[in-house]
Short mmCIF file of C-alpha atoms in Angstrom, two decimals:
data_model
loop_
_atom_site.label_atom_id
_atom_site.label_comp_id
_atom_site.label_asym_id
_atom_site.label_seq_id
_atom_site.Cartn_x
_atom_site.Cartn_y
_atom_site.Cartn_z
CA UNK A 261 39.45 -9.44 -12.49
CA UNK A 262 40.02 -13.31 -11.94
CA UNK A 263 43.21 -12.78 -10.60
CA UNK A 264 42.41 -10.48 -8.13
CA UNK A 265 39.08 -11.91 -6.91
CA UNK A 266 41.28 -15.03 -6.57
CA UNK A 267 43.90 -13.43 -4.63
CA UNK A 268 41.39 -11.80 -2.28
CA UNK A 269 39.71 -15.15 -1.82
CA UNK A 270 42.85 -16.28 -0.76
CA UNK A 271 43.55 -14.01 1.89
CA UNK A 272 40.09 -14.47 3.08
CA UNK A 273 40.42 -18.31 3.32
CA UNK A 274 43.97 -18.13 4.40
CA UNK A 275 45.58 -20.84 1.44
CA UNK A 276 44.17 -21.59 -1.76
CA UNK A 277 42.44 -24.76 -2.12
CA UNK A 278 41.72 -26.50 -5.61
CA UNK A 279 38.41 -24.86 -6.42
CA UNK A 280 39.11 -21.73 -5.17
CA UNK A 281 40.15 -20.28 -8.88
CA UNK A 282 36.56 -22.23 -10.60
CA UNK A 283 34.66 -21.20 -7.78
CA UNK A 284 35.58 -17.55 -8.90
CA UNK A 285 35.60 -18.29 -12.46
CA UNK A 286 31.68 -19.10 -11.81
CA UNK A 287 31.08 -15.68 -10.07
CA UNK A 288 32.16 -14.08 -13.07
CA UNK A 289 30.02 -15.81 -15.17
CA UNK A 290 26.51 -15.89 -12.80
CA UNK A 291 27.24 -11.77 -12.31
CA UNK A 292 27.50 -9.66 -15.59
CA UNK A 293 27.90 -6.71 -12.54
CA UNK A 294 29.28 -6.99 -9.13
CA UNK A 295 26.56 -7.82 -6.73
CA UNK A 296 27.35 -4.98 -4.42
CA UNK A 297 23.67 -4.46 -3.88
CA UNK A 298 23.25 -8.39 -3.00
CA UNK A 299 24.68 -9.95 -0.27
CA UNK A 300 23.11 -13.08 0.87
CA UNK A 301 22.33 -13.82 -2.68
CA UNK A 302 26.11 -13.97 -3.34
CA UNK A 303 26.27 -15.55 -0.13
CA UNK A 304 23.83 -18.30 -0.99
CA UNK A 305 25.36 -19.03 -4.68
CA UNK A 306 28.93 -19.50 -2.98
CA UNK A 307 26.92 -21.50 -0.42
CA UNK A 308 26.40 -23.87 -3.34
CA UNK A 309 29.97 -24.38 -4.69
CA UNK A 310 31.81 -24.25 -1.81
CA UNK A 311 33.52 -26.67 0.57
CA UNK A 312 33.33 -25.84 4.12
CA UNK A 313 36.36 -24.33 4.94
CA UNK A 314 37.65 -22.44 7.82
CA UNK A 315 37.99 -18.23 7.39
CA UNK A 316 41.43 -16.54 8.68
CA UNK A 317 40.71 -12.80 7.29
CA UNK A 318 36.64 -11.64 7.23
CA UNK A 319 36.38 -8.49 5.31
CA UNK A 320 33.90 -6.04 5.96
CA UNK A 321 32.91 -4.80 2.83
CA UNK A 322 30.05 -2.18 2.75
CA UNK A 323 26.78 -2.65 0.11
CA UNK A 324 25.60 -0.11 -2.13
CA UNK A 325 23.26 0.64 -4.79
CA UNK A 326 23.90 -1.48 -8.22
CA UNK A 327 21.16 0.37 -10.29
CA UNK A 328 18.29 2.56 -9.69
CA UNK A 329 15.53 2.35 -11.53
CA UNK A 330 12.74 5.24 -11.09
CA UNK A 331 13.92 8.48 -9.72
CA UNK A 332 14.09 7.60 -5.69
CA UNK A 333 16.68 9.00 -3.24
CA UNK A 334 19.80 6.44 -3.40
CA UNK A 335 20.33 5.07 -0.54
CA UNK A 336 23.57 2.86 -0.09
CA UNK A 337 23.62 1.11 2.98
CA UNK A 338 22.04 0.85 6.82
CA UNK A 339 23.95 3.96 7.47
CA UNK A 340 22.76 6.06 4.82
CA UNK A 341 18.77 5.10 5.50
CA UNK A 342 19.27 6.17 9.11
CA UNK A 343 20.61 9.32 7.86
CA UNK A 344 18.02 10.12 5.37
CA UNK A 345 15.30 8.98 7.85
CA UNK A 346 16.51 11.45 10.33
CA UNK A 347 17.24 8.74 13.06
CA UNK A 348 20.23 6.79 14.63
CA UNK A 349 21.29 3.20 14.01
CA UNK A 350 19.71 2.58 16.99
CA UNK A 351 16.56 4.05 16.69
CA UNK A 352 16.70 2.19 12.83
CA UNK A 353 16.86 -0.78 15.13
CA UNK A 354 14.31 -0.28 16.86
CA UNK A 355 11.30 0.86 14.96
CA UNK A 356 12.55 -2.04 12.49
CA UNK A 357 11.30 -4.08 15.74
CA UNK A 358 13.97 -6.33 14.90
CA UNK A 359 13.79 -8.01 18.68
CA UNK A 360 9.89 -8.14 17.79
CA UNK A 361 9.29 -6.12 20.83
CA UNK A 362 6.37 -4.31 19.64
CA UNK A 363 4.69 -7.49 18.79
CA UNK A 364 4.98 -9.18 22.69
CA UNK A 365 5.11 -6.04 24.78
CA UNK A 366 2.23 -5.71 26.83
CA UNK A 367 3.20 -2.25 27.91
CA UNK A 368 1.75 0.40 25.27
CA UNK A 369 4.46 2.78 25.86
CA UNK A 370 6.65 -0.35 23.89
CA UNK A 371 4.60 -0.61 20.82
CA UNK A 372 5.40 1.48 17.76
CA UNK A 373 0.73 1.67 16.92
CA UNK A 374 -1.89 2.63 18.90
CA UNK A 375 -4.65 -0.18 17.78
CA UNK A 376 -8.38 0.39 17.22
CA UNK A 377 -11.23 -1.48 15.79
CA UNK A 378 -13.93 -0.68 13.79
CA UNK A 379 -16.95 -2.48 12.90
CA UNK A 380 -14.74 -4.13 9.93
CA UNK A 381 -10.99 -3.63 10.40
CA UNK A 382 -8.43 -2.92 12.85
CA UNK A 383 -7.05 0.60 12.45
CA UNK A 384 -2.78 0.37 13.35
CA UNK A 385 -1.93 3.93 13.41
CA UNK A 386 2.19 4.60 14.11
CA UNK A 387 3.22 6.55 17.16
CA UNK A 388 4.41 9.78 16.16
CA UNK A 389 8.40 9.48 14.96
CA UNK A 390 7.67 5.94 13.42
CA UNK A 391 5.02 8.29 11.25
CA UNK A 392 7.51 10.71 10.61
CA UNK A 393 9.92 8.09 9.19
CA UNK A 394 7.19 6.86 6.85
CA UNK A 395 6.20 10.19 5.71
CA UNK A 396 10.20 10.70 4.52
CA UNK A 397 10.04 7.51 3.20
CA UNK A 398 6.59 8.35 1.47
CA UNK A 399 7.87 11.60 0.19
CA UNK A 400 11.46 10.22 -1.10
CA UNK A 401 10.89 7.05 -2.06
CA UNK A 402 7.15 6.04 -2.42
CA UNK A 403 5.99 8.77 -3.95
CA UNK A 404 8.13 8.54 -7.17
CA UNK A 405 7.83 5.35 -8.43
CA UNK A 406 4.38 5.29 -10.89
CA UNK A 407 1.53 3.45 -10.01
CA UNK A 408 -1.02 1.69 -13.02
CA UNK A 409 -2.89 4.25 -14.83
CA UNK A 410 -6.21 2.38 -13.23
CA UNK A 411 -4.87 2.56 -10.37
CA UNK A 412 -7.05 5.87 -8.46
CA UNK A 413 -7.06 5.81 -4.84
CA UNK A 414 -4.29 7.56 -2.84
CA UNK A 415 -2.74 8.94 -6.09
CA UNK A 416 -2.29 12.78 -6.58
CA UNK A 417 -4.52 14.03 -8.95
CA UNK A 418 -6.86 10.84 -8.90
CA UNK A 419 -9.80 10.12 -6.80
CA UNK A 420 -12.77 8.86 -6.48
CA UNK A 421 -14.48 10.94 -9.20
CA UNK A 422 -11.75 9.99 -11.78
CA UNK A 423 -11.93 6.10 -10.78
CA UNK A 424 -16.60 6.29 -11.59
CA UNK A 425 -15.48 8.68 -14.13
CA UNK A 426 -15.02 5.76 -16.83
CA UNK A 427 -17.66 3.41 -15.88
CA UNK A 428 -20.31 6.50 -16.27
CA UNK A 429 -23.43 5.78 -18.85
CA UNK A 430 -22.42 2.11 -19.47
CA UNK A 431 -25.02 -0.59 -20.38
CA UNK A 432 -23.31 -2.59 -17.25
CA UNK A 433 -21.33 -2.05 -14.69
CA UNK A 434 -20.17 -4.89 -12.24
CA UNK A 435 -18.09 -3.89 -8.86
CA UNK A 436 -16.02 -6.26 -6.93
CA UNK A 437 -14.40 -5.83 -3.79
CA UNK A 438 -10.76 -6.96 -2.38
CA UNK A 439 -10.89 -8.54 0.88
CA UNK A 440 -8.64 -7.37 3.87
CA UNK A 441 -6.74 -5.71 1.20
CA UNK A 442 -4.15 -3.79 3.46
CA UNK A 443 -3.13 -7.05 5.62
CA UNK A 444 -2.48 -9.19 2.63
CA UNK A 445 0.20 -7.17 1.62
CA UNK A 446 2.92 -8.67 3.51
CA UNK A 447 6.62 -8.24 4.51
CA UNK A 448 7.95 -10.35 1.44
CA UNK A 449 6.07 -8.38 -1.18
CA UNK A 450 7.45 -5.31 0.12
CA UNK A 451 10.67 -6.22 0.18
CA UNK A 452 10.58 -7.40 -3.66
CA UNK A 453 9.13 -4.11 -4.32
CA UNK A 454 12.44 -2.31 -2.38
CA UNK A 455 14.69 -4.67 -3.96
CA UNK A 456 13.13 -3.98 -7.73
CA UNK A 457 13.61 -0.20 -6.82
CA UNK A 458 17.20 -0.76 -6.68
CA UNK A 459 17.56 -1.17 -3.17
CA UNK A 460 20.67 -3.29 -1.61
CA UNK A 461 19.32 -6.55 0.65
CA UNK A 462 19.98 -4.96 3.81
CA UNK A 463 18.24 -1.89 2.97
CA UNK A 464 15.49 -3.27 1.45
CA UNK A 465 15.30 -5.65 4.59
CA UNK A 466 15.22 -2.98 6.67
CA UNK A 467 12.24 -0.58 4.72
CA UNK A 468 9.99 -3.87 4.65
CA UNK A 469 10.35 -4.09 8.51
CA UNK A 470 9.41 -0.17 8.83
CA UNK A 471 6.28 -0.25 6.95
CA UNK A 472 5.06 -3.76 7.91
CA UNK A 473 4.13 -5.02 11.49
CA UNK A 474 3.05 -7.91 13.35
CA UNK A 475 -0.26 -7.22 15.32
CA UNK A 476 -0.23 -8.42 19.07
CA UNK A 477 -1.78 -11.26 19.98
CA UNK A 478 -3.85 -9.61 23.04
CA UNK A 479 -5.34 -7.12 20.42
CA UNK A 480 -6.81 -9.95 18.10
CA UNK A 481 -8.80 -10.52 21.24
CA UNK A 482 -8.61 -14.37 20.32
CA UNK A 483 -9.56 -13.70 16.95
CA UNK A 484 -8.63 -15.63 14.16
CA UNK A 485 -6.93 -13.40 11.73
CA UNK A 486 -4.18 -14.94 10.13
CA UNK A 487 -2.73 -12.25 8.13
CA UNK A 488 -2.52 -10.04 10.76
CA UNK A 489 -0.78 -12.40 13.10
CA UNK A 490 2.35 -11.44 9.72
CA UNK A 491 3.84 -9.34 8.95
CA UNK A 492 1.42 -6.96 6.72
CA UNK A 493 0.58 -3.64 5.93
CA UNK A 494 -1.03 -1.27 8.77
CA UNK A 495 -4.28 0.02 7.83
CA UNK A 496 -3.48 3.60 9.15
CA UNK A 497 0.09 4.17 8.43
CA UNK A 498 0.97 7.25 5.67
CA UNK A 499 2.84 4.96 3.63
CA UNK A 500 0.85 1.72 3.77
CA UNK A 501 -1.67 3.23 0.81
CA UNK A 502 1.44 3.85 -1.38
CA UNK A 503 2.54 0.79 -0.73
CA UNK A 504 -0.35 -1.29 -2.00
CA UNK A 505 -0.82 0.64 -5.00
CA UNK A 506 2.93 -0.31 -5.85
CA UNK A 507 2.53 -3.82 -5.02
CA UNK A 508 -0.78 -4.31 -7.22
CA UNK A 509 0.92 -2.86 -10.23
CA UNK A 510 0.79 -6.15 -11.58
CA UNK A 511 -2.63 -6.90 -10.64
CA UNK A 512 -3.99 -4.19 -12.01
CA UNK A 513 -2.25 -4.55 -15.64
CA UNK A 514 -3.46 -8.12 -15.48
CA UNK A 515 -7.06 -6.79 -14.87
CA UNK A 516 -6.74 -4.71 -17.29
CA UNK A 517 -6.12 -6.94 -19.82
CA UNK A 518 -9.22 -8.87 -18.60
CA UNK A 519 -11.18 -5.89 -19.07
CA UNK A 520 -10.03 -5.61 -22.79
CA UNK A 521 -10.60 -9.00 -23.53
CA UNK A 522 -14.34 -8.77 -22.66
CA UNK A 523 -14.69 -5.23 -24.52
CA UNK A 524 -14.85 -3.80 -21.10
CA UNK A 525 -12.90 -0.73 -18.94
CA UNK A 526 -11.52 -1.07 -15.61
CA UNK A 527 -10.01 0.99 -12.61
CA UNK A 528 -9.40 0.31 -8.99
CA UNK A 529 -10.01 2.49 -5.85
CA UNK A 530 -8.11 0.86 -2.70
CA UNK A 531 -9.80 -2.41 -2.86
CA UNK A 532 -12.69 -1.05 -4.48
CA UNK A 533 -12.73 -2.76 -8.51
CA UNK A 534 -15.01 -1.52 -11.50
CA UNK A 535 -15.29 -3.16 -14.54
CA UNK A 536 -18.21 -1.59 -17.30
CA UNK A 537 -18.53 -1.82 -21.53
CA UNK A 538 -21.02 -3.86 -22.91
CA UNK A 539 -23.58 -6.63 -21.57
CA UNK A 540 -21.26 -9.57 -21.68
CA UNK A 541 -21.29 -12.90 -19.47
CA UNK A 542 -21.15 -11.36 -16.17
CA UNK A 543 -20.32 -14.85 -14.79
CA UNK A 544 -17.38 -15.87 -17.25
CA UNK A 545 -15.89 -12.65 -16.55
CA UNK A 546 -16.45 -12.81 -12.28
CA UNK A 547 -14.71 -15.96 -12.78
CA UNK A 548 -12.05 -14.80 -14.41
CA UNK A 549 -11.40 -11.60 -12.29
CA UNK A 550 -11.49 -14.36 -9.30
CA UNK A 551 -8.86 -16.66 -10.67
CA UNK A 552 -6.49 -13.34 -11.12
CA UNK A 553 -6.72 -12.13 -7.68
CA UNK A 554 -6.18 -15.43 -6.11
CA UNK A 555 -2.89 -15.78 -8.44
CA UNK A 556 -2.17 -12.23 -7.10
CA UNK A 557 -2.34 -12.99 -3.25
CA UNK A 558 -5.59 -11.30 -2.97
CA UNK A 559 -8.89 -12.43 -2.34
CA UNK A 560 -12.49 -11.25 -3.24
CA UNK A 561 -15.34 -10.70 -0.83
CA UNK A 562 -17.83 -11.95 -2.61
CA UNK A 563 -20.99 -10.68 -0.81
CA UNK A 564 -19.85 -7.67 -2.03
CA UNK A 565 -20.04 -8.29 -5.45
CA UNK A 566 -22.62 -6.42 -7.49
CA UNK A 567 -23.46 -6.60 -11.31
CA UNK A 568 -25.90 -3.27 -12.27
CA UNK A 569 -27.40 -2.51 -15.73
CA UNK A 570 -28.46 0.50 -17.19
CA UNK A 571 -31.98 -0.20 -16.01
CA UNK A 572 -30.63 -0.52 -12.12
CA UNK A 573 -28.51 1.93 -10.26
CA UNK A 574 -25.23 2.02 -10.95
CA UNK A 575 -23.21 2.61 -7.77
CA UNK A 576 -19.25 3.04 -7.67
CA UNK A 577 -17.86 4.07 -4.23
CA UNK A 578 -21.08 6.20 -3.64
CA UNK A 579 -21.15 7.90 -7.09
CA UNK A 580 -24.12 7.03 -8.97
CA UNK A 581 -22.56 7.07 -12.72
CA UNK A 582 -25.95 5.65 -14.63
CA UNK A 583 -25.21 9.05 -16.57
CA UNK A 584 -22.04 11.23 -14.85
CA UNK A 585 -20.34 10.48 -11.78
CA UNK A 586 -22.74 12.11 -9.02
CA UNK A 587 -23.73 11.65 -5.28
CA UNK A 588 -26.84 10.44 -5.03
CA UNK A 589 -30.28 12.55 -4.69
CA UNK A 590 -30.85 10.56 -1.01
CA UNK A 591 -27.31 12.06 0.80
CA UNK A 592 -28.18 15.85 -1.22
CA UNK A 593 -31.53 15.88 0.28
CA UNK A 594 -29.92 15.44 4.06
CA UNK A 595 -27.24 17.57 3.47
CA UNK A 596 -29.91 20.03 2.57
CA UNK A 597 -31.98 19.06 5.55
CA UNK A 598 -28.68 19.52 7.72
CA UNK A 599 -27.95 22.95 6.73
CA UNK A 600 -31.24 23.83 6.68
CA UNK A 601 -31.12 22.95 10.53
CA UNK A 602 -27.93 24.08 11.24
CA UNK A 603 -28.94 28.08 9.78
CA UNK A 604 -32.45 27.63 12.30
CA UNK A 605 -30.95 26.04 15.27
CA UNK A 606 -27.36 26.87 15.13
CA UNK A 607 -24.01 24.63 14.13
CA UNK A 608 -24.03 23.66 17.46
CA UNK A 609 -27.81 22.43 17.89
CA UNK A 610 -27.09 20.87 14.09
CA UNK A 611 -23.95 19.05 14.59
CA UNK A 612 -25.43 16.16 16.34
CA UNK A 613 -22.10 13.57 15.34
CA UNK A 614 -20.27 15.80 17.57
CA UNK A 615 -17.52 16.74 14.75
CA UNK A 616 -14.68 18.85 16.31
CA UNK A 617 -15.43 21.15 13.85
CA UNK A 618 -18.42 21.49 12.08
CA UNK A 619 -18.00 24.07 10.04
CA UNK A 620 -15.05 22.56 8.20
CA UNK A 621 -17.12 19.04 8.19
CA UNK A 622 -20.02 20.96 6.25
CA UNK A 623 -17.61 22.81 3.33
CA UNK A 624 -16.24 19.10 3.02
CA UNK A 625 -19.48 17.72 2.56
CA UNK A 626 -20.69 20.76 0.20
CA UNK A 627 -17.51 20.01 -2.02
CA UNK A 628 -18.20 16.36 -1.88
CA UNK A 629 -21.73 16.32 -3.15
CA UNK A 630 -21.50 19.28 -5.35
CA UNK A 631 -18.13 18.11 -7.70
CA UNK A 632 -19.14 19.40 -11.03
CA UNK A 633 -22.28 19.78 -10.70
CA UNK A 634 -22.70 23.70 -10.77
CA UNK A 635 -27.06 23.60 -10.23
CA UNK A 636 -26.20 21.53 -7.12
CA UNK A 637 -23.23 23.33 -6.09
CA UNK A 638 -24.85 27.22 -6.51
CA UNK A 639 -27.79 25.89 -3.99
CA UNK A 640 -26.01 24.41 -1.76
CA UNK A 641 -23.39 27.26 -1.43
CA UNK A 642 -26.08 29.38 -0.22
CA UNK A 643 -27.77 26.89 2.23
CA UNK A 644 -23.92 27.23 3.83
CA UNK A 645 -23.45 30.66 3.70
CA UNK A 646 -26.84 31.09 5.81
CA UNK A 647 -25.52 27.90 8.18
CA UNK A 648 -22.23 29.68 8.90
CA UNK A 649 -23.68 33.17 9.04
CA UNK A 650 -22.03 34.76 5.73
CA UNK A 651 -18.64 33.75 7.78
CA UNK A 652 -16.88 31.34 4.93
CA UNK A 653 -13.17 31.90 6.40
#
């Protein structure tokens, strides 16, 4: 192996100067494997031991994948992600927004989101093929690596019954909530997670730049929002939610650990965190959870904070879990009230929000309050019925 690395060096650099044969002899020794998957690592490491010297022969020599390690689609090189994306090289180019033309065009017809804010956040849905590309890459890639066991939001099978679902009949129960959790997931972050996947540089490169983007300066409106002047996570893209799961894996087996060491449980919906076990120091432990999630890159709103004993109501993502998880008695009574209304007037005298359609809003909302609770659910199954006329199609 020497020998031939040394030989190819050689044509490469057109002679063969002094350190040519250490220079290789180090390779050897700083890569068990051949860093096929690594580029401008190997780049930077010869970057270190090398004299300048002038290259005759530049060989082209493609990048693949080293080692996978969860059960993702392999995907080699640039080539090979266009291909399983469903796009050209050119297209791969251009939703990577490598020219940052999405971020300065002023023409919306140029920009790969549609932007729109609420109260709270800034909503960066993709156009329709960038979408298409993240829902591949959501179904091939993102979808099969596993996510923390506390992890509940945005996970198959998990939700927000399952997240309350621990925390229910606890003597206390103390919520905390992540700050612009979406945007402070940024470019880097995703790229580690590609690269830990197995990914080559270029290709993990390239999947950060798809599922990240750089909000335009003329829709901050003069704001000043930092993180999404980055590259971050779009709140509003399939694959962003995916995404932040994966890259708070480590949060959330750090908080986990905190939760043990106070006697306590914990799970995590989106940015939404529950801790609950026994009365302990409610402000050792805040102070503790805070020091993690700074060390994490995340921050906690504070005003959102909320510690709630037995004797209070307990309130996790609008379950009330003093006993089991449950909606509480305020939003049953309106839903009542609203099909009630809805069976006298008519769903279109009723649907005063102006849903698109009303009828599917009101199962939703039936399901919703009624999860395992069959007295609720038997009640309110009627009331419906008699709002949609005995029609339940």
């Amino acid at each position: 192996m020497l020998g031939r690395l040394v030989e190819a060096g050689a044509e490469v650099l057109g002679g063969r100067p002094w350190w040519l044969r250490p220079v290789v002899a180090g390779v050897l020794r700083a890569y068990r494997d051949a860093p096929a998957d690594r580029p401008r690592e190997l780049a930077a490491f010869l970057g270190r031991h090398v004299r300048p010297h002038p290259v005759v022969v530049r060989r082209a020599v493609p990048v693949r994948v080293v080692r996978m390690r969860w059960d993702t689609a392999r995907i080699d090189d640039l080539p090979a992600l266009s291909a399983f994306l469903g796009i050209s090289g050119a297209e791969l180019d251009w939703f990577a927004d490598r020219k940052e033309i999405n971020r300065h065009a002023r023409d919306q017809r140029l920009r790969h989101y549609r932007y729109r804010w609420l109260p709270h956040r800034l909503i960066e849905a993709p156009k329709a093929r960038l979408r298409v590309a993240q829902r591949r890459l959501l179904d091939g890639v993102l979808g099969r690596i596993p996510v923390h066991p506390a992890a509940h939001g945005f996970v198959p099978g998990r939700g927000v019954h399952t997240f309350a679902a621990p925390h229910s009949g606890q003597p206390m129960v103390i919520r905390a909530d992540l700050a612009s959790f979406f945007s402070s997931v940024t470019a880097p972050r995703i790229y580690g997670l590609f690269r830990t996947a197995g990914y080559p540089e270029p290709v993990a490169h390239a999947l950060a730049a798809l599922t990240t983007t750089r909000t335009p300066a003329d829709i901050l409106r003069g704001k000043y929002l930092p993180l999404l002047r980055h590259a971050h996570l779009p709140q509003g893209a399939p694959s962003s939610p995916a995404l932040a799961n994966l890259v708070a894996y480590r949060l959330d087996r750090r908080l986990s650990g905190l939760a043990a060491r106070f006697g306590m449980s914990y799970t995590r919906y989106a940015d939404d965190l529950a801790f609950s076990g026994p009365r302990v120091s409610a402000q050792r432990l805040l102070t503790a959870l805070e020091a993690v999630v700074n060390d994490e890159g995340f921050r906690l709103r504070r005003a959102k904070t909320r510690v709630r004993g037995q004797g209070d109501r307990q309130v996790l993502a609008g379950l009330v879990v003093n006993e089991r998880p449950a909606v509480a008695r305020v939003e049953y009574d309106r839903l009542r009230a609203v099909l009630h209304d809805a069976a006298r007037r008519g769903l279109d005298e009723a649907n005063r929000d102006g849903h698109a359609d009303f009828s599917a809003y009101l199962k939703g909302w039936v399901s919703w309050v009624s999860h395992q609770n069959p007295g609720r659910a038997a009640k309110l199954e009627r009331l419906l019925a008699a709002a949609l006329g005995g029609d339940r199609a």
